[in-house]
Tab-separated table of C-alpha atoms in Angstrom:
chain	number	residue	atom	x	y	z
A	5	MET	CA	-12.089	37.763	37.557
A	6	LYS	CA	-15.527	37.606	36.314
A	7	ILE	CA	-16.133	36.389	32.338
A	8	ASP	CA	-18.600	38.651	30.575
A	9	SER	CA	-21.206	36.411	28.607
A	10	ASN	CA	-19.956	37.446	25.409
A	11	SER	CA	-16.279	36.382	26.559
A	12	GLN	CA	-17.812	33.045	27.360
A	13	LYS	CA	-19.347	32.381	24.378
A	14	ILE	CA	-16.413	33.257	22.101
A	15	ILE	CA	-14.359	30.801	24.509
A	16	LEU	CA	-17.230	27.920	24.191
A	17	LEU	CA	-17.121	28.684	20.115
A	18	SER	CA	-13.272	28.861	19.438
A	19	LEU	CA	-13.338	25.043	21.408
A	20	GLY	CA	-16.093	23.916	19.591
A	21	PHE	CA	-14.892	25.266	16.752
A	22	PHE	CA	-11.090	23.274	17.667
A	23	MET	CA	-12.631	20.363	18.655
A	24	LEU	CA	-14.588	19.828	15.617
A	25	LEU	CA	-10.945	20.514	13.446
A	26	MET	CA	-9.360	17.735	15.822
A	27	VAL	CA	-12.751	14.952	14.973
A	28	MET	CA	-12.358	15.855	11.383
A	29	ALA	CA	-8.558	15.624	11.739
A	30	VAL	CA	-9.495	12.099	12.691
A	31	PHE	CA	-12.160	10.584	11.182
A	32	HIS	CA	-12.878	12.009	7.983
A	33	GLU	CA	-12.336	9.950	4.852
A	34	ASN	CA	-8.686	12.373	4.524
A	35	GLY	CA	-8.271	12.174	7.958
A	36	ILE	CA	-5.219	10.419	10.065
A	37	LEU	CA	-7.183	6.701	10.662
A	38	ASN	CA	-7.470	6.664	6.429
A	39	ALA	CA	-4.148	7.457	5.933
A	40	TYR	CA	-2.608	5.214	8.793
A	41	ARG	CA	-5.353	2.418	6.976
A	42	PHE	CA	-3.481	2.902	3.445
A	43	GLU	CA	-0.471	3.223	4.783
A	44	GLN	CA	-0.786	-0.097	5.928
A	45	GLU	CA	-2.430	-1.535	3.120
A	46	GLN	CA	0.669	-0.544	0.927
A	47	VAL	CA	3.015	-2.298	2.810
A	48	LYS	CA	1.002	-5.039	2.408
A	49	MET	CA	0.852	-4.839	-1.356
A	50	LYS	CA	4.987	-4.370	-1.441
A	51	GLU	CA	5.333	-7.238	0.586
A	52	GLU	CA	2.740	-9.468	-1.955
A	53	ASN	CA	4.989	-7.634	-4.911
A	54	LYS	CA	8.162	-8.873	-3.131
A	55	GLY	CA	7.231	-12.399	-3.674
A	56	LEU	CA	5.331	-12.603	-7.117
A	57	ARG	CA	8.898	-11.022	-8.221
A	58	ARG	CA	10.711	-13.740	-6.073
A	59	GLN	CA	8.224	-16.150	-8.297
A	60	ASN	CA	8.732	-14.741	-11.702
A	61	ASP	CA	12.064	-14.508	-11.433
A	62	LEU	CA	12.071	-18.497	-10.768
A	63	LEU	CA	9.753	-18.997	-13.587
A	64	GLN	CA	12.010	-17.448	-15.681
A	65	GLU	CA	14.691	-19.412	-15.274
A	66	GLU	CA	12.746	-22.488	-15.558
A	67	ILE	CA	11.467	-20.773	-18.844
A	68	ILE	CA	15.461	-20.600	-20.050
A	69	SER	CA	15.690	-24.036	-18.033
A	70	LEU	CA	13.370	-26.136	-20.687
A	71	LYS	CA	14.202	-23.964	-23.495
A	72	SER	CA	17.493	-24.772	-23.570
A	73	ASP	CA	16.816	-28.869	-22.489
A	74	SER	CA	14.401	-28.449	-25.561
A	75	LEU	CA	17.540	-27.049	-27.520
A	76	LEU	CA	19.946	-29.955	-26.569
A	77	ARG	CA	17.336	-32.280	-27.572
A	78	LEU	CA	16.695	-31.238	-30.624
A	79	LYS	CA	20.751	-31.534	-31.311
A	80	LYS	CA	21.001	-34.538	-30.144
A	81	LEU	CA	18.687	-35.960	-32.772
A	82	PRO	CA	19.751	-38.050	-35.404
A	83	GLU	CA	18.311	-36.303	-38.780
A	84	LYS	CA	16.326	-37.661	-41.077
A	85	ASN	CA	16.992	-38.111	-44.899
């Protein structure tokens, strides 16, 4: 079976176009590599958020504790006449 030159050109152009699409899908700004990088950044940010939430909860507990301590001290102070 012999392939004529027009068929050969069509096949080569099709393969070239397919390769271009593959390169674009991987390396383009909205490609797979960028999506993977953004996903990794998102995972990192979620972990940081968890840490910040824990720290925030501890600080809120400390604030509540300090407020209740100061209220107890105020109640124990003798009144001035």
